[in-house]
PDB file of C-alpha atoms and ligand atoms in Angstrom:
ATOM      1  CA  GLN A   1     121.726  86.968  95.531  1.00  0.00           C
ATOM      2  CA  SER A   2     123.135  88.439  98.677  1.00  0.00           C
ATOM      3  CA  ILE A   3     122.342  90.883 101.446  1.00  0.00           C
ATOM      4  CA  THR A   4     123.668  94.422 101.663  1.00  0.00           C
ATOM      5  CA  GLU A   5     123.323  96.192 104.981  1.00  0.00           C
ATOM      6  CA  PHE A   6     123.337  99.951 105.464  1.00  0.00           C
ATOM      7  CA  PHE A   7     123.900 100.997 109.031  1.00  0.00           C
ATOM      8  CA  GLY A   8     124.223 104.416 110.593  1.00  0.00           C
ATOM      9  CA  GLU A   9     122.692 106.888 112.986  1.00  0.00           C
ATOM     10  CA  TYR A  10     119.327 108.592 112.496  1.00  0.00           C
ATOM     11  CA  GLY A  11     119.221 110.902 109.509  1.00  0.00           C
ATOM     12  CA  SER A  12     122.292 109.342 107.932  1.00  0.00           C
ATOM     13  CA  GLY A  13     120.336 108.517 104.781  1.00  0.00           C
ATOM     14  CA  LYS A  14     119.458 104.834 105.133  1.00  0.00           C
ATOM     15  CA  SER A  15     115.801 105.266 104.168  1.00  0.00           C
ATOM     16  CA  GLN A  16     116.629 107.766 101.447  1.00  0.00           C
ATOM     17  CA  LEU A  17     118.979 105.212  99.907  1.00  0.00           C
ATOM     18  CA  CYS A  18     116.258 102.575 100.062  1.00  0.00           C
ATOM     19  CA  HIS A  19     113.889 104.871  98.192  1.00  0.00           C
ATOM     20  CA  GLN A  20     116.530 105.526  95.546  1.00  0.00           C
ATOM     21  CA  LEU A  21     117.286 101.824  95.131  1.00  0.00           C
ATOM     22  CA  ALA A  22     113.591 101.012  94.763  1.00  0.00           C
ATOM     23  CA  VAL A  23     113.565 103.414  91.818  1.00  0.00           C
ATOM     24  CA  ASN A  24     116.918 102.454  90.316  1.00  0.00           C
ATOM     25  CA  VAL A  25     116.169  98.715  90.227  1.00  0.00           C
ATOM     26  CA  GLN A  26     113.507  99.541  87.646  1.00  0.00           C
ATOM     27  CA  LEU A  27     116.031 100.962  85.207  1.00  0.00           C
ATOM     28  CA  PRO A  28     117.448  98.796  82.430  1.00  0.00           C
ATOM     29  CA  PRO A  29     120.765  97.029  83.133  1.00  0.00           C
ATOM     30  CA  GLU A  30     122.732  99.448  80.961  1.00  0.00           C
ATOM     31  CA  ARG A  31     121.703 102.189  83.382  1.00  0.00           C
ATOM     32  CA  GLY A  32     122.532 100.171  86.471  1.00  0.00           C
ATOM     33  CA  GLY A  33     119.108  98.676  87.091  1.00  0.00           C
ATOM     34  CA  LEU A  34     117.671  95.187  86.875  1.00  0.00           C
ATOM     35  CA  ASN A  35     114.543  95.977  84.905  1.00  0.00           C
ATOM     36  CA  GLY A  36     112.532  94.764  87.860  1.00  0.00           C
ATOM     37  CA  ALA A  37     110.215  95.678  90.669  1.00  0.00           C
ATOM     38  CA  ALA A  38     110.989  96.256  94.350  1.00  0.00           C
ATOM     39  CA  LEU A  39     109.451  94.772  97.454  1.00  0.00           C
ATOM     40  CA  TYR A  40     109.594  97.350 100.241  1.00  0.00           C
ATOM     41  CA  ILE A  41     109.031  96.221 103.817  1.00  0.00           C
ATOM     42  CA  ASP A  42     108.750  99.328 105.972  1.00  0.00           C
ATOM     43  CA  THR A  43     108.872  98.962 109.744  1.00  0.00           C
ATOM     44  CA  GLU A  44     109.037 102.627 110.748  1.00  0.00           C
ATOM     45  CA  ASN A  45     106.431 104.111 108.451  1.00  0.00           C
ATOM     46  CA  THR A  46     108.958 106.329 106.725  1.00  0.00           C
ATOM     47  CA  PHE A  47     108.224 105.301 103.130  1.00  0.00           C
ATOM     48  CA  ARG A  48     106.989 108.293 101.107  1.00  0.00           C
ATOM     49  CA  ILE A  49     105.389 107.888  97.711  1.00  0.00           C
ATOM     50  CA  GLU A  50     106.036 111.588  96.953  1.00  0.00           C
ATOM     51  CA  ARG A  51     109.730 110.973  97.336  1.00  0.00           C
ATOM     52  CA  ILE A  52     109.581 108.049  94.906  1.00  0.00           C
ATOM     53  CA  MET A  53     107.840 110.278  92.374  1.00  0.00           C
ATOM     54  CA  GLN A  54     110.534 112.946  92.664  1.00  0.00           C
ATOM     55  CA  MET A  55     113.306 110.421  92.213  1.00  0.00           C
ATOM     56  CA  ALA A  56     111.547 108.609  89.374  1.00  0.00           C
ATOM     57  CA  LYS A  57     111.041 111.831  87.470  1.00  0.00           C
ATOM     58  CA  HIS A  58     114.700 112.675  87.829  1.00  0.00           C
ATOM     59  CA  VAL A  59     115.866 109.397  86.278  1.00  0.00           C
ATOM     60  CA  GLY A  60     113.290 109.675  83.503  1.00  0.00           C
ATOM     61  CA  LEU A  61     110.796 107.064  84.662  1.00  0.00           C
ATOM     62  CA  ASP A  62     107.057 107.639  84.612  1.00  0.00           C
ATOM     63  CA  PRO A  63     106.353 108.501  88.276  1.00  0.00           C
ATOM     64  CA  ASP A  64     103.062 106.596  88.452  1.00  0.00           C
ATOM     65  CA  GLU A  65     104.503 103.495  86.832  1.00  0.00           C
ATOM     66  CA  ALA A  66     107.508 103.669  89.119  1.00  0.00           C
ATOM     67  CA  CYS A  67     105.215 103.682  92.151  1.00  0.00           C
ATOM     68  CA  GLU A  68     103.278 100.727  90.820  1.00  0.00           C
ATOM     69  CA  ARG A  69     106.465  98.729  90.558  1.00  0.00           C
ATOM     70  CA  ILE A  70     107.146  99.089  94.251  1.00  0.00           C
ATOM     71  CA  ILE A  71     105.227  96.521  96.273  1.00  0.00           C
ATOM     72  CA  TYR A  72     104.835  98.125  99.656  1.00  0.00           C
ATOM     73  CA  ALA A  73     104.134  96.437 102.980  1.00  0.00           C
ATOM     74  CA  GLU A  74     104.212  97.942 106.424  1.00  0.00           C
ATOM     75  CA  ALA A  75     105.314  95.583 109.212  1.00  0.00           C
ATOM     76  CA  TYR A  76     103.548  96.368 112.469  1.00  0.00           C
ATOM     77  CA  ASN A  77     105.787  94.299 114.731  1.00  0.00           C
ATOM     78  CA  SER A  78     108.583  91.757 114.438  1.00  0.00           C
ATOM     79  CA  ASP A  79     106.249  88.767 114.087  1.00  0.00           C
ATOM     80  CA  HIS A  80     104.414  90.542 111.306  1.00  0.00           C
ATOM     81  CA  GLN A  81     107.715  91.416 109.659  1.00  0.00           C
ATOM     82  CA  VAL A  82     108.771  87.771 109.740  1.00  0.00           C
ATOM     83  CA  LEU A  83     105.407  86.677 108.373  1.00  0.00           C
ATOM     84  CA  LEU A  84     105.507  89.166 105.504  1.00  0.00           C
ATOM     85  CA  LEU A  85     108.785  87.696 104.328  1.00  0.00           C
ATOM     86  CA  GLU A  86     107.639  84.107 104.864  1.00  0.00           C
ATOM     87  CA  LYS A  87     104.717  84.793 102.525  1.00  0.00           C
ATOM     88  CA  ALA A  88     106.635  86.813  99.954  1.00  0.00           C
ATOM     89  CA  ASP A  89     107.533  84.072  97.455  1.00  0.00           C
ATOM     90  CA  ARG A  90     104.490  84.491  95.293  1.00  0.00           C
ATOM     91  CA  VAL A  91     104.450  88.256  95.222  1.00  0.00           C
ATOM     92  CA  ILE A  92     108.137  88.291  94.274  1.00  0.00           C
ATOM     93  CA  LYS A  93     107.623  85.842  91.456  1.00  0.00           C
ATOM     94  CA  GLU A  94     104.449  87.379  90.061  1.00  0.00           C
ATOM     95  CA  ASN A  95     105.811  90.921  90.016  1.00  0.00           C
ATOM     96  CA  ASN A  96     109.349  90.250  88.850  1.00  0.00           C
ATOM     97  CA  VAL A  97     110.736  91.655  92.078  1.00  0.00           C
ATOM     98  CA  ARG A  98     114.521  91.973  91.817  1.00  0.00           C
ATOM     99  CA  LEU A  99     115.124  93.992  94.965  1.00  0.00           C
ATOM    100  CA  ILE A 100     113.890  93.204  98.453  1.00  0.00           C
ATOM    101  CA  ILE A 101     114.207  96.007 101.005  1.00  0.00           C
ATOM    102  CA  ILE A 102     113.682  95.814 104.760  1.00  0.00           C
ATOM    103  CA  ASP A 103     113.841  99.272 106.350  1.00  0.00           C
ATOM    104  CA  SER A 104     114.609  98.746 109.184  1.00  0.00           C
ATOM    105  CA  LEU A 105     115.643  95.153 109.756  1.00  0.00           C
ATOM    106  CA  THR A 106     116.183  95.562 113.486  1.00  0.00           C
ATOM    107  CA  SER A 107     113.920  98.315 114.860  1.00  0.00           C
ATOM    108  CA  HIS A 108     111.029  96.066 115.926  1.00  0.00           C
ATOM    109  CA  PHE A 109     113.324  93.387 117.299  1.00  0.00           C
ATOM    110  CA  ARG A 110     115.261  95.954 119.225  1.00  0.00           C
ATOM    111  CA  SER A 111     112.223  97.501 120.900  1.00  0.00           C
ATOM    112  CA  GLU A 112     110.389  94.239 121.570  1.00  0.00           C
ATOM    113  CA  TYR A 113     113.191  92.119 122.977  1.00  0.00           C
ATOM    114  CA  VAL A 114     114.592  94.251 125.744  1.00  0.00           C
ATOM    115  CA  GLY A 115     117.052  92.994 128.298  1.00  0.00           C
ATOM    116  CA  ARG A 116     119.732  90.372 128.371  1.00  0.00           C
ATOM    117  CA  GLN A 117     117.402  87.475 129.071  1.00  0.00           C
ATOM    118  CA  ASN A 118     115.582  88.102 125.781  1.00  0.00           C
ATOM    119  CA  LEU A 119     118.706  88.434 123.691  1.00  0.00           C
ATOM    120  CA  PRO A 120     119.054  84.752 122.690  1.00  0.00           C
ATOM    121  CA  GLU A 121     115.472  84.584 121.446  1.00  0.00           C
ATOM    122  CA  ARG A 122     115.845  87.852 119.555  1.00  0.00           C
ATOM    123  CA  GLN A 123     119.059  86.730 117.894  1.00  0.00           C
ATOM    124  CA  GLN A 124     117.588  83.385 116.964  1.00  0.00           C
ATOM    125  CA  LYS A 125     114.549  84.991 115.313  1.00  0.00           C
ATOM    126  CA  LEU A 126     116.666  87.581 113.572  1.00  0.00           C
ATOM    127  CA  ASN A 127     118.952  84.859 112.287  1.00  0.00           C
ATOM    128  CA  LYS A 128     116.060  82.866 110.867  1.00  0.00           C
ATOM    129  CA  HIS A 129     114.543  85.996 109.344  1.00  0.00           C
ATOM    130  CA  MET A 130     117.803  86.883 107.595  1.00  0.00           C
ATOM    131  CA  HIS A 131     118.250  83.379 106.273  1.00  0.00           C
ATOM    132  CA  LYS A 132     114.785  83.519 104.769  1.00  0.00           C
ATOM    133  CA  LEU A 133     115.771  86.789 103.114  1.00  0.00           C
ATOM    134  CA  LEU A 134     118.925  85.206 101.743  1.00  0.00           C
ATOM    135  CA  LYS A 135     116.938  82.256 100.441  1.00  0.00           C
ATOM    136  CA  LEU A 136     114.545  84.569  98.596  1.00  0.00           C
ATOM    137  CA  ALA A 137     117.412  86.571  97.116  1.00  0.00           C
ATOM    138  CA  ARG A 138     118.975  83.360  95.830  1.00  0.00           C
ATOM    139  CA  ALA A 139     115.780  81.766  94.582  1.00  0.00           C
ATOM    140  CA  PHE A 140     114.659  84.821  92.640  1.00  0.00           C
ATOM    141  CA  ASN A 141     118.041  86.212  91.626  1.00  0.00           C
ATOM    142  CA  ALA A 142     117.286  89.361  93.554  1.00  0.00           C
ATOM    143  CA  ALA A 143     119.282  91.852  95.566  1.00  0.00           C
ATOM    144  CA  ALA A 144     118.429  92.208  99.240  1.00  0.00           C
ATOM    145  CA  VAL A 145     118.977  95.418 101.192  1.00  0.00           C
ATOM    146  CA  VAL A 146     118.449  95.945 104.896  1.00  0.00           C
ATOM    147  CA  THR A 147     118.985  98.935 107.143  1.00  0.00           C
ATOM    148  CA  ASN A 148     120.199  98.855 110.688  1.00  0.00           C
ATOM    149  CA  GLN A 149     120.534 101.343 113.476  1.00  0.00           C
ATOM    150  CA  VAL A 150     123.667 101.766 115.519  1.00  0.00           C
ATOM    151  CA  MET A 151     124.336 101.843 119.197  1.00  0.00           C
ATOM    152  CA  ALA A 152     127.157 103.507 121.071  1.00  0.00           C
ATOM    153  CA  ARG A 153     130.081 101.251 121.824  1.00  0.00           C
ATOM    154  CA  PRO A 154     130.397 101.121 125.564  1.00  0.00           C
ATOM    155  CA  ASP A 155     134.062 100.188 125.367  1.00  0.00           C
ATOM    156  CA  GLU A 156     135.177 102.691 122.751  1.00  0.00           C
ATOM    157  CA  PHE A 157     135.114 106.327 123.717  1.00  0.00           C
ATOM    158  CA  PHE A 158     137.781 107.504 121.293  1.00  0.00           C
ATOM    159  CA  SER A 159     137.501 105.559 118.083  1.00  0.00           C
ATOM    160  CA  ALA A 160     136.962 106.266 114.429  1.00  0.00           C
ATOM    161  CA  MET A 161     133.902 104.102 114.694  1.00  0.00           C
ATOM    162  CA  ALA A 162     132.444 104.732 118.111  1.00  0.00           C
ATOM    163  CA  VAL A 163     129.222 103.019 117.128  1.00  0.00           C
ATOM    164  CA  LEU A 164     128.262  99.440 116.413  1.00  0.00           C
ATOM    165  CA  PRO A 165     125.457  98.108 114.259  1.00  0.00           C
ATOM    166  CA  VAL A 166     122.571  96.520 116.142  1.00  0.00           C
ATOM    167  CA  GLY A 167     122.099  92.790 115.848  1.00  0.00           C
ATOM    168  CA  GLY A 168     125.615  91.713 116.657  1.00  0.00           C
ATOM    169  CA  HIS A 169     127.217  88.768 114.932  1.00  0.00           C
ATOM    170  CA  VAL A 170     123.975  87.389 113.571  1.00  0.00           C
ATOM    171  CA  VAL A 171     123.327  90.373 111.316  1.00  0.00           C
ATOM    172  CA  GLY A 172     127.025  90.826 110.598  1.00  0.00           C
ATOM    173  CA  HIS A 173     127.587  87.314 109.373  1.00  0.00           C
ATOM    174  CA  VAL A 174     124.590  87.023 107.119  1.00  0.00           C
ATOM    175  CA  SER A 175     125.103  90.459 105.503  1.00  0.00           C
ATOM    176  CA  HIS A 176     127.728  89.996 102.808  1.00  0.00           C
ATOM    177  CA  THR A 177     128.210  93.663 102.209  1.00  0.00           C
ATOM    178  CA  ARG A 178     128.106  96.199 105.015  1.00  0.00           C
ATOM    179  CA  ILE A 179     128.103  99.931 104.464  1.00  0.00           C
ATOM    180  CA  TYR A 180     128.405 102.484 107.235  1.00  0.00           C
ATOM    181  CA  LEU A 181     126.673 105.812 106.586  1.00  0.00           C
ATOM    182  CA  ARG A 182     127.519 108.988 108.411  1.00  0.00           C
ATOM    183  CA  LYS A 183     126.889 112.683 108.150  1.00  0.00           C
ATOM    184  CA  ALA A 184     129.678 114.906 106.898  1.00  0.00           C
ATOM    185  CA  ALA A 185     130.353 118.612 106.745  1.00  0.00           C
ATOM    186  CA  GLY A 186     128.342 120.331 104.036  1.00  0.00           C
ATOM    187  CA  ARG A 187     124.662 120.560 103.307  1.00  0.00           C
ATOM    188  CA  ASN A 188     123.114 117.100 103.180  1.00  0.00           C
ATOM    189  CA  VAL A 189     126.477 115.496 102.525  1.00  0.00           C
ATOM    190  CA  ARG A 190     126.971 111.907 103.632  1.00  0.00           C
ATOM    191  CA  ILE A 191     129.840 109.450 103.594  1.00  0.00           C
ATOM    192  CA  ALA A 192     129.280 105.801 102.770  1.00  0.00           C
ATOM    193  CA  ARG A 193     132.042 103.553 104.021  1.00  0.00           C
ATOM    194  CA  LEU A 194     132.296 100.003 102.765  1.00  0.00           C
ATOM    195  CA  VAL A 195     133.355  98.073 105.841  1.00  0.00           C
ATOM    196  CA  ALA A 196     132.811  94.511 104.642  1.00  0.00           C
ATOM    197  CA  SER A 197     132.612  92.967 101.204  1.00  0.00           C
ATOM    198  CA  PRO A 198     133.358  89.545  99.785  1.00  0.00           C
ATOM    199  CA  TYR A 199     135.102  91.025  96.757  1.00  0.00           C
ATOM    200  CA  LEU A 200     135.910  94.715  97.280  1.00  0.00           C
ATOM    201  CA  PRO A 201     138.471  96.487  99.457  1.00  0.00           C
ATOM    202  CA  GLU A 202     137.367  98.919 102.154  1.00  0.00           C
ATOM    203  CA  GLY A 203     136.609 102.322 100.747  1.00  0.00           C
ATOM    204  CA  GLU A 204     134.536 105.455 100.958  1.00  0.00           C
ATOM    205  CA  ALA A 205     132.208 107.333  98.668  1.00  0.00           C
ATOM    206  CA  ILE A 206     130.623 110.714  99.220  1.00  0.00           C
ATOM    207  CA  PHE A 207     127.076 111.556  98.257  1.00  0.00           C
ATOM    208  CA  ARG A 208     124.476 114.215  98.789  1.00  0.00           C
ATOM    209  CA  ILE A 209     120.761 113.898  99.463  1.00  0.00           C
ATOM    210  CA  THR A 210     118.892 116.376  97.269  1.00  0.00           C
ATOM    211  CA  GLU A 211     115.407 116.932  95.844  1.00  0.00           C
ATOM    212  CA  ASN A 212     116.469 114.652  92.980  1.00  0.00           C
ATOM    213  CA  GLY A 213     117.527 111.830  95.259  1.00  0.00           C
ATOM    214  CA  ILE A 214     120.920 110.412  96.090  1.00  0.00           C
ATOM    215  CA  GLU A 215     123.611 112.220  94.116  1.00  0.00           C
ATOM    216  CA  ASP A 216     127.205 111.130  93.782  1.00  0.00           C
ATOM    217  CA  LEU A 217     129.810 113.683  94.835  1.00  0.00           C
ATOM    218  CA  GLU A 218     132.864 111.637  93.880  1.00  0.00           C
ATOM    219  CA  GLN A 219     133.607 113.649  90.738  1.00  0.00           C
ATOM    220  CA  GLU A 220     133.699 116.944  92.609  1.00  0.00           C
ATOM    221  CA  LYS A 221     136.256 115.846  95.161  1.00  0.00           C
TER     222      LYS A 221
HETATM  223  P1  ATP B   1     116.540 106.765 110.768  1.00  0.00           P
HETATM  224  O1  ATP B   1     117.582 105.967 111.512  1.00  0.00           O
HETATM  225  O2  ATP B   1     115.883 107.777 111.658  1.00  0.00           O
HETATM  226  O3  ATP B   1     115.562 105.911 110.037  1.00  0.00           O
HETATM  227  P2  ATP B   1     117.748 107.331 108.203  1.00  0.00           P
HETATM  228  O4  ATP B   1     119.169 106.952 108.160  1.00  0.00           O
HETATM  229  O5  ATP B   1     116.770 106.428 107.563  1.00  0.00           O
HETATM  230  O6  ATP B   1     117.337 107.671 109.707  1.00  0.00           O
HETATM  231  P3  ATP B   1     116.852 109.193 106.242  1.00  0.00           P
HETATM  232  O7  ATP B   1     115.424 109.307 106.578  1.00  0.00           O
HETATM  233  O8  ATP B   1     117.220 108.350 105.101  1.00  0.00           O
HETATM  234  O9  ATP B   1     117.661 108.777 107.535  1.00  0.00           O
HETATM  235  O10 ATP B   1     117.478 110.621 105.971  1.00  0.00           O
HETATM  236  C1  ATP B   1     116.809 111.772 106.357  1.00  0.00           C
HETATM  237  C2  ATP B   1     117.552 112.961 105.780  1.00  0.00           C
HETATM  238  O11 ATP B   1     117.418 112.980 104.364  1.00  0.00           O
HETATM  239  C3  ATP B   1     116.975 114.261 106.262  1.00  0.00           C
HETATM  240  O12 ATP B   1     117.638 114.665 107.429  1.00  0.00           O
HETATM  241  C4  ATP B   1     117.272 115.182 105.117  1.00  0.00           C
HETATM  242  O13 ATP B   1     118.534 115.759 105.348  1.00  0.00           O
HETATM  243  C5  ATP B   1     117.381 114.295 103.904  1.00  0.00           C
HETATM  244  N1  ATP B   1     116.248 114.463 102.990  1.00  0.00           N
HETATM  245  C6  ATP B   1     115.074 113.833 103.028  1.00  0.00           C
HETATM  246  N2  ATP B   1     114.267 114.241 102.032  1.00  0.00           N
HETATM  247  C7  ATP B   1     114.961 115.158 101.350  1.00  0.00           C
HETATM  248  C8  ATP B   1     114.682 115.960 100.225  1.00  0.00           C
HETATM  249  N3  ATP B   1     113.502 115.907  99.597  1.00  0.00           N
HETATM  250  N4  ATP B   1     115.635 116.794  99.802  1.00  0.00           N
HETATM  251  C9  ATP B   1     116.811 116.858 100.415  1.00  0.00           C
HETATM  252  N5  ATP B   1     117.142 116.125 101.486  1.00  0.00           N
HETATM  253  C10 ATP B   1     116.229 115.289 101.960  1.00  0.00           C
HETATM  254 MG1   MG B   2     115.049 105.486 108.190  1.00  0.00          MG
END
C-alpha cells in the first residue's frame, strides 16, 4: 500500500529489478510473494518477455503462466501513461494484481517538459499521477514500484551521492521507500542503498544481475 522508488544511472539494474519483482509477486507468501499478478507500465520499451521466462524458470514457476500473469502496457507519452493508470482499476481488480510497476516514472515527463517555464506543470502532473498510483496501491492492497533516472547535482562535485533523482520533492515525498542503485566493482555487481524508509534504517545490500535474475550477494560478503 505504498510506493517504492528505485533510482540510479543507466544500466544500474532498475528495469532488471522490475522484471524480477513481476515474477516474484506471483510466488506464494511463504516464498516472499503475494500470490498475485503484476501490472507493468513500460515507458522505454525495455520489457523483455524472454527475461521473464528465464527468471520464472529459475524460481520454479511455469514460464508461460508467469508471462500471462504480467499485464503489460506500453505508455507512448506522459499523457498516455497518466491515462493508463487512470483506467487501471478494473484490470487490477479482475486479475488480482498485487504489484503495479511504472518503469520509468519520469522519462516521458522529463523529455516532454523541458525548460524552467514548464517545470510547474510537469511537477503538478507528476504529483497527480503519483497520487493516483498511491490510491490504487491502497485500494487494492498492492505494492507500487517506480523507477527514476538521476541527474548530476550541479552543486555537488565531490560527494558520496553526486546525483539526484529526477522529479524533485514531488517524487521524493510521495515515494515512501527510496532505493539508490549503483554499479560496483565486479561483474554485474550492484549496490542497493536504502536512502529513505518509514520504518527501516539506512542500509546497503549487494546483488548481482545474472542469467537467473537478481541474485543476493549478502551471504558471500
Ligand atoms: P536505464 O536507466 O537505461 O533504464 P536500468 O537501470 O533500467 O537502466 P537495466 O536495464 O535494469 O538498467 O540493467 C541493464 C544491465 O543488466 C545490463 O547492463 C546487464 O549488465 C544486466 N543484464 C541484463 N540482462 C542480463 C542477463 N540476461 N544476464 C546478466 N546480466 C544482464
Ligand atoms: Mg531501465
